[in-house]
């Protein structure tokens, strides 16, 4: 299964757009990509899922290029409450690999 | 509140001991996943069950085992505990069997295990 890597940390300011990229070079045809948000001492929470191209929901967008070897989570106009760790997950029916996680710090 | 419950919330034990962590999935969810998260570390997938059957296996040690019961709750058994087993253990549940569109996992609050 694809090995997934992410930047360790990112800083941003309130109101800015944040893009977090996950690299999964060995992704397979049947693998789906999901992003989760985790606050300290809490379980992760689902943000968005996609297979290819672009997916958008009320909180984020997910961009997946044609080769699917990476994916980018886009958070529009972040606020202080978006300070958290963000994980990408590449999964198929019999395997799941979480990325290394990106710690996002949002400043006022 | 995700609807997933885990007990106990905290567990302190000694090396060499055995413990059991319990997870109750959301109502209607057939899949249960177990994860380990060490201090300041990422999430390590351990194992997944779907409707009572093992469906996917990750980096689960031989000293660890799990099962899902007919009422769909799951237990993770950790034996011959070592200091390095100290971690947060999360359970998650989902409706589908995994690797399919729309398979959102709902995570419980976790069990914090401390091995002294």
Coordinates of N, CA and C in Angstrom, one line a residue:
Chain A
X1 N 0.8 -1.2 0.0 CA 0.0 0.0 0.0 C 0.9 1.2 0.0
X2 N 0.3 2.3 -0.5 CA 1.0 3.6 -0.6 C 1.6 4.0 0.7
X3 N 2.9 4.4 0.7 CA 3.4 5.1 1.9 C 3.1 6.6 1.8
X4 N 2.5 7.1 2.9 CA 2.0 8.5 2.8 C 2.9 9.4 3.7
X5 N 3.3 10.5 3.1 CA 4.1 11.5 3.8 C 3.4 12.9 3.7
X6 N 3.6 13.6 4.8 CA 3.0 15.0 4.9 C 4.1 15.9 5.5
X7 N 4.0 17.2 5.3 CA 4.8 18.1 6.0 C 4.5 18.0 7.5
X8 N 5.6 18.2 8.3 CA 5.4 18.0 9.8 C 4.5 19.1 10.4
X9 N 4.7 20.3 9.9 CA 4.0 21.4 10.5 C 3.8 22.6 9.5
X10 N 2.8 23.4 9.7 CA 2.5 24.6 8.9 C 2.0 25.7 9.8
X11 N 2.3 26.9 9.5 CA 1.7 28.0 10.2 C 0.9 28.9 9.3
X12 N -0.1 29.5 9.8 CA -1.0 30.4 9.0 C -1.6 31.4 9.9
X13 N -2.3 32.4 9.3 CA -3.0 33.4 10.0 C -4.5 33.3 9.7
X14 N -5.2 33.8 10.7 CA -6.7 33.8 10.5 C -7.1 34.4 9.2
X15 N -8.1 33.8 8.5 CA -8.6 34.3 7.3 C -7.9 33.9 6.0
X16 N -6.7 33.2 6.2 CA -6.0 32.8 5.0 C -6.4 31.4 4.6
X17 N -6.1 31.1 3.4 CA -6.4 29.7 2.8 C -5.1 28.9 3.1
X18 N -5.4 27.7 3.6 CA -4.3 26.7 3.9 C -4.4 25.5 3.0
X19 N -3.3 25.1 2.4 CA -3.2 23.9 1.6 C -2.2 22.9 2.2
X20 N -2.7 21.8 2.5 CA -1.8 20.7 3.1 C -1.7 19.6 2.1
X21 N -0.5 19.2 1.7 CA -0.3 18.2 0.7 C 0.1 16.9 1.3
X22 N -0.4 15.8 0.8 CA 0.0 14.4 1.2 C 0.6 13.7 0.0
X23 N 1.7 13.1 0.1 CA 2.3 12.4 -1.0 C 2.1 10.9 -0.8
X24 N 1.6 10.3 -1.8 CA 1.3 8.8 -1.8 C 1.7 8.2 -3.1
X25 N 3.0 8.1 -3.4 CA 3.5 7.7 -4.7 C 3.1 6.4 -5.2
X26 N 2.8 5.4 -4.3 CA 2.5 4.1 -4.7 C 1.0 3.8 -4.6
X27 N 0.2 4.8 -4.7 CA -1.2 4.5 -4.6 C -1.7 3.6 -5.6
X28 N -2.7 2.7 -5.3 CA -3.2 1.7 -6.2 C -4.5 2.2 -6.7
X29 N -5.0 1.5 -7.8 CA -6.2 1.8 -8.4 C -7.4 1.9 -7.5
X30 N -7.5 1.0 -6.6 CA -8.7 0.9 -5.7 C -8.6 1.7 -4.4
X31 N -7.5 2.4 -4.3 CA -7.3 3.2 -3.0 C -8.1 4.5 -3.0
X32 N -8.7 4.8 -1.9 CA -9.4 6.1 -1.6 C -8.6 6.9 -0.7
X33 N -8.8 8.2 -0.8 CA -8.1 9.2 0.0 C -9.0 9.9 0.9
X34 N -8.7 9.9 2.2 CA -9.6 10.6 3.2 C -8.7 11.4 4.1
X35 N -9.3 12.6 4.5 CA -8.5 13.5 5.4 C -9.3 13.5 6.7
X36 N -8.5 13.5 7.8 CA -9.1 13.6 9.2 C -8.4 14.8 9.9
X37 N -9.1 15.3 10.9 CA -8.6 16.4 11.8 C -8.6 15.9 13.2
X38 N -7.5 16.1 13.9 CA -7.4 15.7 15.3 C -7.0 16.8 16.2
X39 N -7.8 17.0 17.3 CA -7.4 17.9 18.3 C -6.8 17.1 19.5
X40 N -6.0 17.8 20.3 CA -5.3 17.1 21.4 C -6.2 16.2 22.2
X41 N -5.8 15.0 22.5 CA -6.5 14.1 23.4 C -7.9 13.7 22.9
X42 N -8.2 13.9 21.6 CA -9.5 13.5 21.0 C -9.2 12.6 19.8
X43 N -10.3 11.9 19.5 CA -10.2 11.0 18.3 C -10.3 11.9 17.1
X44 N -9.7 11.4 16.0 CA -9.8 12.1 14.7 C -11.2 12.3 14.2
X45 N -11.4 13.3 13.4 CA -12.7 13.6 12.9 C -12.6 13.7 11.4
X46 N -13.6 13.1 10.7 CA -13.6 13.1 9.2 C -13.8 14.5 8.7
X47 N -13.0 14.8 7.6 CA -13.1 16.1 7.0 C -13.7 15.9 5.6
X48 N -13.0 15.1 4.7 CA -13.4 14.9 3.3 C -12.8 13.7 2.8
X49 N -13.4 13.2 1.7 CA -12.9 12.0 1.0 C -13.0 12.2 -0.5
X50 N -12.0 11.6 -1.2 CA -12.1 11.6 -2.6 C -11.3 10.5 -3.3
X51 N -11.6 10.4 -4.6 CA -10.9 9.4 -5.4 C -10.0 10.0 -6.5
X52 N -10.6 11.0 -7.2 CA -9.8 11.8 -8.2 C -10.5 13.1 -8.4
X53 N -9.8 14.0 -9.1 CA -10.2 15.3 -9.4 C -10.4 16.1 -8.1
X54 N -11.6 16.8 -8.0 CA -11.8 17.7 -6.9 C -13.1 17.4 -6.2
X55 N -13.1 17.5 -4.9 CA -14.3 17.3 -4.1 C -14.4 18.4 -3.2
X56 N -15.6 18.9 -3.0 CA -15.8 20.1 -2.1 C -16.9 19.8 -1.2
X57 N -16.8 20.2 0.1 CA -17.9 20.1 1.0 C -18.0 21.5 1.8
X58 N -18.7 21.5 2.8 CA -18.9 22.8 3.5 C -17.7 23.3 4.3
X59 N -16.7 22.4 4.5 CA -15.6 22.9 5.3 C -14.3 22.8 4.5
X60 N -14.2 22.1 3.5 CA -12.9 21.9 2.8 C -13.0 21.5 1.4
X61 N -11.9 21.6 0.6 CA -11.8 21.0 -0.7 C -10.7 20.0 -0.8
X62 N -10.8 19.0 -1.6 CA -9.7 18.0 -1.8 C -9.4 18.0 -3.3
X63 N -8.1 18.2 -3.6 CA -7.7 18.2 -5.0 C -6.8 17.0 -5.2
X64 N -7.1 16.2 -6.2 CA -6.3 15.0 -6.5 C -6.0 15.0 -8.0
X65 N -4.7 15.1 -8.3 CA -4.3 15.2 -9.7 C -4.6 13.9 -10.4
X66 N -4.4 13.9 -11.7 CA -4.7 12.7 -12.5 C -3.9 11.5 -12.1
X67 N -2.6 11.7 -11.8 CA -1.8 10.5 -11.4 C -2.1 10.0 -10.0
X68 N -2.8 10.8 -9.2 CA -3.2 10.4 -7.9 C -2.1 10.1 -6.9
X69 N -0.9 10.6 -7.3 CA 0.3 10.3 -6.4 C 0.4 11.3 -5.3
X70 N -0.5 12.3 -5.2 CA -0.6 13.2 -4.1 C -2.0 13.7 -4.0
X71 N -2.3 14.4 -2.9 CA -3.6 15.0 -2.7 C -3.4 16.2 -1.8
X72 N -4.2 17.2 -2.0 CA -4.1 18.5 -1.3 C -5.4 18.8 -0.6
X73 N -5.4 19.0 0.7 CA -6.5 19.4 1.4 C -6.4 21.0 1.5
X74 N -7.5 21.6 1.1 CA -7.6 23.1 1.1 C -8.6 23.5 2.1
X75 N -8.2 24.3 3.1 CA -9.0 24.9 4.1 C -9.2 26.4 3.8
X76 N -10.4 26.8 3.5 CA -10.5 28.3 3.1 C -10.7 29.1 4.4
X77 N -10.0 30.2 4.4 CA -10.3 31.2 5.5 C -10.2 30.5 6.9
X78 N -9.0 30.1 7.3 CA -8.9 29.3 8.5 C -9.1 30.3 9.7
X79 N -9.6 29.7 10.8 CA -9.7 30.4 12.1 C -8.9 29.8 13.1
X80 N -8.8 30.4 14.3 CA -8.0 29.8 15.4 C -8.4 28.4 15.7
X81 N -9.7 28.1 15.6 CA -10.2 26.8 15.9 C -9.8 25.7 14.9
X82 N -9.2 26.1 13.9 CA -8.6 25.1 12.9 C -7.2 24.6 13.3
X83 N -6.7 25.1 14.4 CA -5.4 24.7 14.9 C -5.6 23.2 15.3
X84 N -4.9 22.3 14.7 CA -5.0 20.9 14.9 C -4.0 20.1 14.1
X85 N -4.1 18.8 14.2 CA -3.2 18.0 13.4 C -4.1 17.3 12.3
X86 N -3.6 17.4 11.1 CA -4.4 16.9 9.9 C -3.7 15.6 9.3
X87 N -4.5 14.6 9.1 CA -4.0 13.3 8.6 C -4.6 13.0 7.3
X88 N -3.8 12.5 6.4 CA -4.4 11.9 5.2 C -4.4 10.4 5.4
X89 N -5.4 9.7 4.8 CA -5.5 8.3 4.9 C -5.7 7.7 3.5
X90 N -4.9 6.7 3.2 CA -5.0 6.0 1.9 C -5.5 4.6 2.3
X91 N -6.6 4.2 1.8 CA -7.2 2.9 2.2 C -7.8 2.2 1.0
X92 N -7.8 0.9 1.2 CA -8.5 0.0 0.3 C -9.2 -1.0 1.2
X93 N -9.8 -2.0 0.7 CA -10.6 -2.9 1.5 C -9.8 -3.6 2.6
X94 N -8.5 -3.9 2.3 CA -7.8 -4.7 3.3 C -6.6 -4.0 3.9
X95 N -6.4 -2.8 3.6 CA -5.2 -2.0 4.1 C -5.6 -0.6 4.3
X96 N -5.0 0.0 5.4 CA -5.2 1.4 5.7 C -3.8 1.9 6.1
X97 N -3.4 3.1 5.6 CA -2.2 3.7 6.0 C -2.5 5.2 6.2
X98 N -2.3 5.6 7.5 CA -2.4 7.1 7.8 C -1.1 7.7 7.4
X99 N -1.2 9.0 7.0 CA 0.0 9.8 6.8 C 0.6 10.2 8.1
X100 N 1.7 10.8 8.1 CA 2.5 11.2 9.3 C 1.9 12.3 10.0
X101 N 0.9 13.0 9.4 CA 0.3 14.1 10.1 C 0.9 15.4 10.0
X102 N 0.1 16.5 9.8 CA 0.6 17.9 9.7 C 0.0 18.7 10.8
X103 N 0.9 19.3 11.6 CA 0.4 20.1 12.7 C 0.2 21.5 12.2
X104 N -1.0 22.0 12.1 CA -1.4 23.3 11.6 C -1.6 24.3 12.8
X105 N -0.8 25.4 12.8 CA -1.0 26.4 13.9 C -1.5 27.6 13.2
X106 N -2.7 28.1 13.7 CA -3.3 29.3 13.1 C -3.1 30.4 14.1
X107 N -2.5 31.6 13.7 CA -2.2 32.7 14.5 C -3.3 33.8 14.3
X108 N -3.6 34.6 15.3 CA -4.5 35.7 15.1 C -3.9 36.8 14.3
Chain B
X1 N -19.9 14.5 20.0 CA -20.0 13.1 20.4 C -20.2 12.2 19.2
X2 N -19.2 11.3 18.9 CA -19.3 10.5 17.7 C -20.3 9.4 17.7
X3 N -20.7 9.0 19.0 CA -21.5 7.9 19.1 C -20.8 6.6 19.4
X4 N -19.5 6.6 19.3 CA -18.6 5.5 19.6 C -18.1 5.6 21.1
X5 N -18.3 4.6 21.8 CA -17.9 4.6 23.2 C -16.8 3.6 23.5
X6 N -15.8 4.0 24.3 CA -14.7 3.2 24.7 C -14.6 3.2 26.2
X7 N -14.3 2.0 26.7 CA -14.0 1.9 28.1 C -12.8 1.0 28.4
X8 N -12.0 1.2 29.4 CA -12.1 2.4 30.3 C -11.5 3.6 29.6
X9 N -11.6 4.8 30.2 CA -11.0 6.0 29.7 C -9.5 6.0 30.0
X10 N -9.2 5.6 31.2 CA -7.8 5.5 31.6 C -7.5 4.1 32.1
X11 N -6.3 3.6 31.9 CA -5.9 2.3 32.4 C -4.4 2.4 32.8
X12 N -4.1 2.0 34.1 CA -2.7 2.0 34.5 C -2.4 0.6 35.0
X13 N -1.3 0.0 34.4 CA -1.0 -1.3 34.8 C 0.5 -1.5 34.8
X14 N 0.9 -2.7 35.0 CA 2.4 -3.0 35.2 C 2.9 -3.8 34.0
X15 N 4.1 -3.8 33.8 CA 4.7 -4.6 32.7 C 4.4 -6.1 32.9
X16 N 4.2 -6.8 31.8 CA 3.9 -8.2 31.9 C 2.4 -8.6 32.1
X17 N 1.6 -7.6 32.4 CA 0.2 -7.8 32.6 C -0.6 -7.8 31.3
X18 N -1.9 -8.2 31.5 CA -2.8 -8.3 30.3 C -4.0 -7.4 30.6
X19 N -4.4 -6.6 29.6 CA -5.6 -5.8 29.7 C -6.5 -6.0 28.5
X20 N -7.8 -5.6 28.7 CA -8.8 -5.6 27.7 C -9.4 -4.3 27.5
X21 N -9.4 -3.8 26.3 CA -10.1 -2.5 26.0 C -11.4 -2.8 25.2
X22 N -12.4 -2.0 25.5 CA -13.7 -2.3 25.0 C -14.2 -1.2 24.1
X23 N -14.9 -1.5 23.1 CA -15.4 -0.5 22.1 C -16.8 -0.9 21.7
X24 N -17.7 0.1 21.8 CA -19.1 -0.1 21.3 C -19.3 0.9 20.1
X25 N -19.5 0.3 18.9 CA -19.6 1.2 17.7 C -20.9 2.0 17.7
X26 N -21.1 2.9 16.8 CA -22.3 3.6 16.6 C -23.4 2.6 16.2
X27 N -24.6 3.0 16.6 CA -25.7 2.1 16.2 C -25.8 1.9 14.7
X28 N -25.8 0.7 14.3 CA -25.9 0.4 12.8 C -24.6 0.2 12.1
X29 N -23.5 0.6 12.8 CA -22.2 0.4 12.1 C -21.7 -1.0 12.3
X30 N -21.2 -1.6 11.2 CA -20.8 -3.0 11.2 C -19.3 -3.1 11.3
X31 N -18.6 -2.1 10.9 CA -17.1 -2.1 11.0 C -16.6 -1.5 12.2
X32 N -15.5 -2.1 12.8 CA -14.8 -1.6 13.9 C -13.3 -1.6 13.6
X33 N -12.6 -0.5 13.9 CA -11.2 -0.4 13.6 C -10.5 -0.1 15.0
X34 N -9.3 -0.6 15.1 CA -8.5 -0.3 16.3 C -7.2 0.4 15.8
X35 N -6.8 1.5 16.6 CA -5.6 2.2 16.3 C -4.8 2.5 17.6
X36 N -3.5 2.6 17.4 CA -2.6 2.9 18.5 C -2.0 4.3 18.2
X37 N -1.9 5.2 19.1 CA -1.3 6.5 19.0 C -0.4 6.7 20.2
X38 N 0.9 6.6 19.9 CA 1.9 6.8 21.0 C 2.1 8.3 21.2
X39 N 2.7 8.7 22.3 CA 2.8 10.2 22.6 C 3.5 10.9 21.4
X40 N 2.8 11.9 21.0 CA 3.3 12.8 19.9 C 3.6 12.0 18.6
X41 N 3.0 10.9 18.5 CA 3.1 10.1 17.3 C 1.9 10.0 16.5
X42 N 2.0 9.5 15.3 CA 0.8 9.5 14.4 C 0.0 8.2 14.7
X43 N -1.0 8.0 13.9 CA -2.0 6.9 14.1 C -1.4 5.7 13.4
X44 N -1.4 4.6 14.2 CA -1.0 3.3 13.6 C -2.2 2.4 13.6
X45 N -2.6 2.0 12.4 CA -3.7 1.1 12.2 C -3.4 -0.3 12.8
X46 N -4.2 -0.9 13.6 CA -3.9 -2.2 14.1 C -4.7 -3.3 13.4
X47 N -6.1 -3.2 13.4 CA -6.9 -4.2 12.9 C -8.3 -3.7 12.7
X48 N -9.0 -4.4 11.8 CA -10.4 -4.0 11.5 C -11.3 -5.3 11.4
X49 N -12.5 -5.2 12.0 CA -13.5 -6.2 11.9 C -14.7 -5.7 11.2
X50 N -15.3 -6.5 10.4 CA -16.6 -6.2 9.8 C -17.6 -7.3 10.1
X51 N -18.6 -7.0 10.8 CA -19.7 -7.9 11.1 C -19.2 -9.2 11.7
X52 N -18.2 -9.1 12.5 CA -17.7 -10.2 13.3 C -16.5 -10.9 12.7
X53 N -16.1 -10.5 11.4 CA -15.0 -11.1 10.8 C -13.8 -10.2 10.6
X54 N -12.6 -10.7 10.8 CA -11.5 -9.9 10.5 C -11.4 -9.5 9.1
X55 N -11.2 -8.2 8.8 CA -11.2 -7.7 7.4 C -9.9 -7.1 6.9
X56 N -9.2 -6.5 7.8 CA -7.9 -5.9 7.5 C -7.0 -5.9 8.7
X57 N -5.7 -6.1 8.4 CA -4.7 -6.2 9.5 C -3.6 -5.3 9.2
X58 N -3.2 -4.5 10.3 CA -2.1 -3.6 10.1 C -0.9 -4.1 11.0
X59 N -0.3 -3.1 11.6 CA 0.9 -3.4 12.4 C 0.6 -3.9 13.8
X60 N -0.2 -4.9 13.9 CA -0.6 -5.4 15.2 C 0.4 -6.5 15.7
X61 N 0.9 -6.3 16.9 CA 1.8 -7.2 17.5 C 1.1 -8.6 17.8
X62 N 1.9 -9.6 17.8 CA 1.4 -10.9 18.1 C 0.8 -11.0 19.6
X63 N 1.4 -10.1 20.4 CA 0.9 -10.1 21.8 C -0.5 -9.4 21.9
X64 N -1.0 -8.8 20.8 CA -2.3 -8.2 20.8 C -3.2 -9.0 20.0
X65 N -4.5 -9.0 20.4 CA -5.5 -9.7 19.7 C -6.8 -8.9 19.8
X66 N -7.7 -9.2 18.9 CA -9.0 -8.5 19.0 C -10.1 -9.4 18.5
X67 N -11.3 -9.0 18.8 CA -12.5 -9.8 18.3 C -13.7 -8.8 18.3
X68 N -14.6 -9.2 17.4 CA -15.9 -8.5 17.4 C -17.0 -9.5 17.7
X69 N -17.9 -9.1 18.6 CA -18.9 -10.0 19.1 C -20.2 -9.9 18.3
X70 N -21.1 -10.8 18.5 CA -22.4 -10.8 17.7 C -23.1 -9.5 17.9
X71 N -23.0 -8.8 19.0 CA -23.7 -7.6 19.2 C -22.9 -6.4 18.7
X72 N -21.8 -6.7 18.0 CA -20.9 -5.8 17.2 C -20.0 -5.0 18.1
X73 N -20.0 -5.1 19.4 CA -19.0 -4.5 20.2 C -17.7 -5.2 20.0
X74 N -16.6 -4.6 20.3 CA -15.3 -5.2 20.0 C -14.4 -5.0 21.2
X75 N -13.5 -5.9 21.4 CA -12.5 -5.9 22.4 C -11.1 -6.1 21.9
X76 N -10.1 -5.3 22.4 CA -8.7 -5.4 22.0 C -8.0 -5.9 23.3
X77 N -7.4 -7.0 23.1 CA -6.6 -7.6 24.2 C -5.1 -7.4 24.1
X78 N -4.5 -6.9 25.1 CA -3.1 -6.6 25.0 C -2.4 -7.4 26.2
X79 N -1.5 -8.3 25.8 CA -0.9 -9.1 26.8 C 0.6 -8.9 26.9
X80 N 1.2 -9.4 28.0 CA 2.7 -9.3 28.2 C 3.1 -7.9 27.9
X81 N 2.4 -7.0 28.6 CA 2.6 -5.6 28.3 C 4.0 -5.1 28.6
X82 N 4.5 -4.2 27.7 CA 5.8 -3.6 27.8 C 5.6 -2.1 28.0
X83 N 6.7 -1.4 28.5 CA 6.6 0.0 28.6 C 6.2 0.7 27.3
X84 N 6.7 0.2 26.2 CA 6.4 0.8 24.9 C 5.0 0.7 24.5
X85 N 4.2 -0.1 25.2 CA 2.8 -0.2 24.8 C 2.0 1.0 25.3
X86 N 2.6 1.8 26.2 CA 1.9 3.0 26.7 C 1.5 3.8 25.5
X87 N 0.2 4.1 25.4 CA -0.3 4.9 24.2 C -1.8 5.2 24.4
X88 N -2.3 6.0 23.5 CA -3.8 6.1 23.3 C -4.2 5.1 22.3
X89 N -5.3 4.4 22.7 CA -5.8 3.4 21.8 C -7.2 3.9 21.4
X90 N -7.4 4.1 20.1 CA -8.6 4.5 19.6 C -9.4 3.4 18.9
X91 N -10.7 3.5 19.0 CA -11.6 2.6 18.3 C -12.4 3.5 17.3
X92 N -12.7 3.0 16.2 CA -13.5 3.8 15.2 C -14.5 2.8 14.6
X93 N -15.6 3.3 14.2 CA -16.6 2.5 13.5 C -17.1 3.1 12.2
X94 N -17.6 2.3 11.3 CA -18.1 2.8 10.1 C -19.2 1.9 9.6
X95 N -20.0 2.4 8.7 CA -21.1 1.6 8.1 C -20.6 0.5 7.2
X96 N -19.6 0.9 6.4 CA -19.1 0.0 5.3 C -17.9 -0.8 5.7
X97 N -17.5 -1.6 4.8 CA -16.4 -2.6 5.1 C -15.0 -2.0 4.9
X98 N -14.9 -0.8 4.3 CA -13.6 -0.2 4.2 C -13.2 -0.1 2.7
X99 N -12.4 1.0 2.5 CA -11.9 1.2 1.1 C -13.0 1.5 0.1
X100 N -14.1 2.0 0.5 CA -15.2 2.3 -0.4 C -15.6 3.7 -0.3
X101 N -16.2 4.3 -1.3 CA -16.6 5.7 -1.2 C -17.6 5.8 -0.1
X102 N -17.5 6.9 0.6 CA -18.4 7.2 1.7 C -18.1 6.5 3.0
X103 N -17.0 5.8 3.0 CA -16.7 5.1 4.3 C -16.1 6.0 5.3
X104 N -16.8 6.8 5.9 CA -16.4 7.7 7.0 C -16.2 6.9 8.3
X105 N -15.1 7.1 8.9 CA -14.9 6.5 10.2 C -15.2 7.5 11.3
X106 N -15.9 7.0 12.3 CA -16.2 7.8 13.5 C -15.4 7.2 14.7
X107 N -14.6 8.1 15.2 CA -13.6 7.7 16.3 C -14.2 7.9 17.7
X108 N -13.9 7.0 18.6 CA -14.2 7.1 20.0 C -13.2 8.1 20.7
X109 N -13.4 8.3 22.0 CA -12.6 9.2 22.7 C -11.2 8.6 23.1
X110 N -11.1 7.3 22.9 CA -9.8 6.7 23.2 C -9.7 6.2 24.6
X111 N -8.8 5.2 24.8 CA -8.4 4.7 26.1 C -6.9 5.0 26.2
X112 N -6.6 5.7 27.3 CA -5.1 6.0 27.6 C -4.6 4.9 28.4
X113 N -3.6 4.1 27.9 CA -3.0 3.0 28.6 C -1.6 3.5 29.1
X114 N -1.4 3.3 30.3 CA 0.0 3.6 30.9 C 0.5 2.3 31.5
X115 N 1.7 1.9 31.0 CA 2.3 0.7 31.5 C 3.5 1.1 32.4
X116 N 3.5 0.8 33.6 CA 4.6 1.2 34.5 C 5.6 0.0 34.8

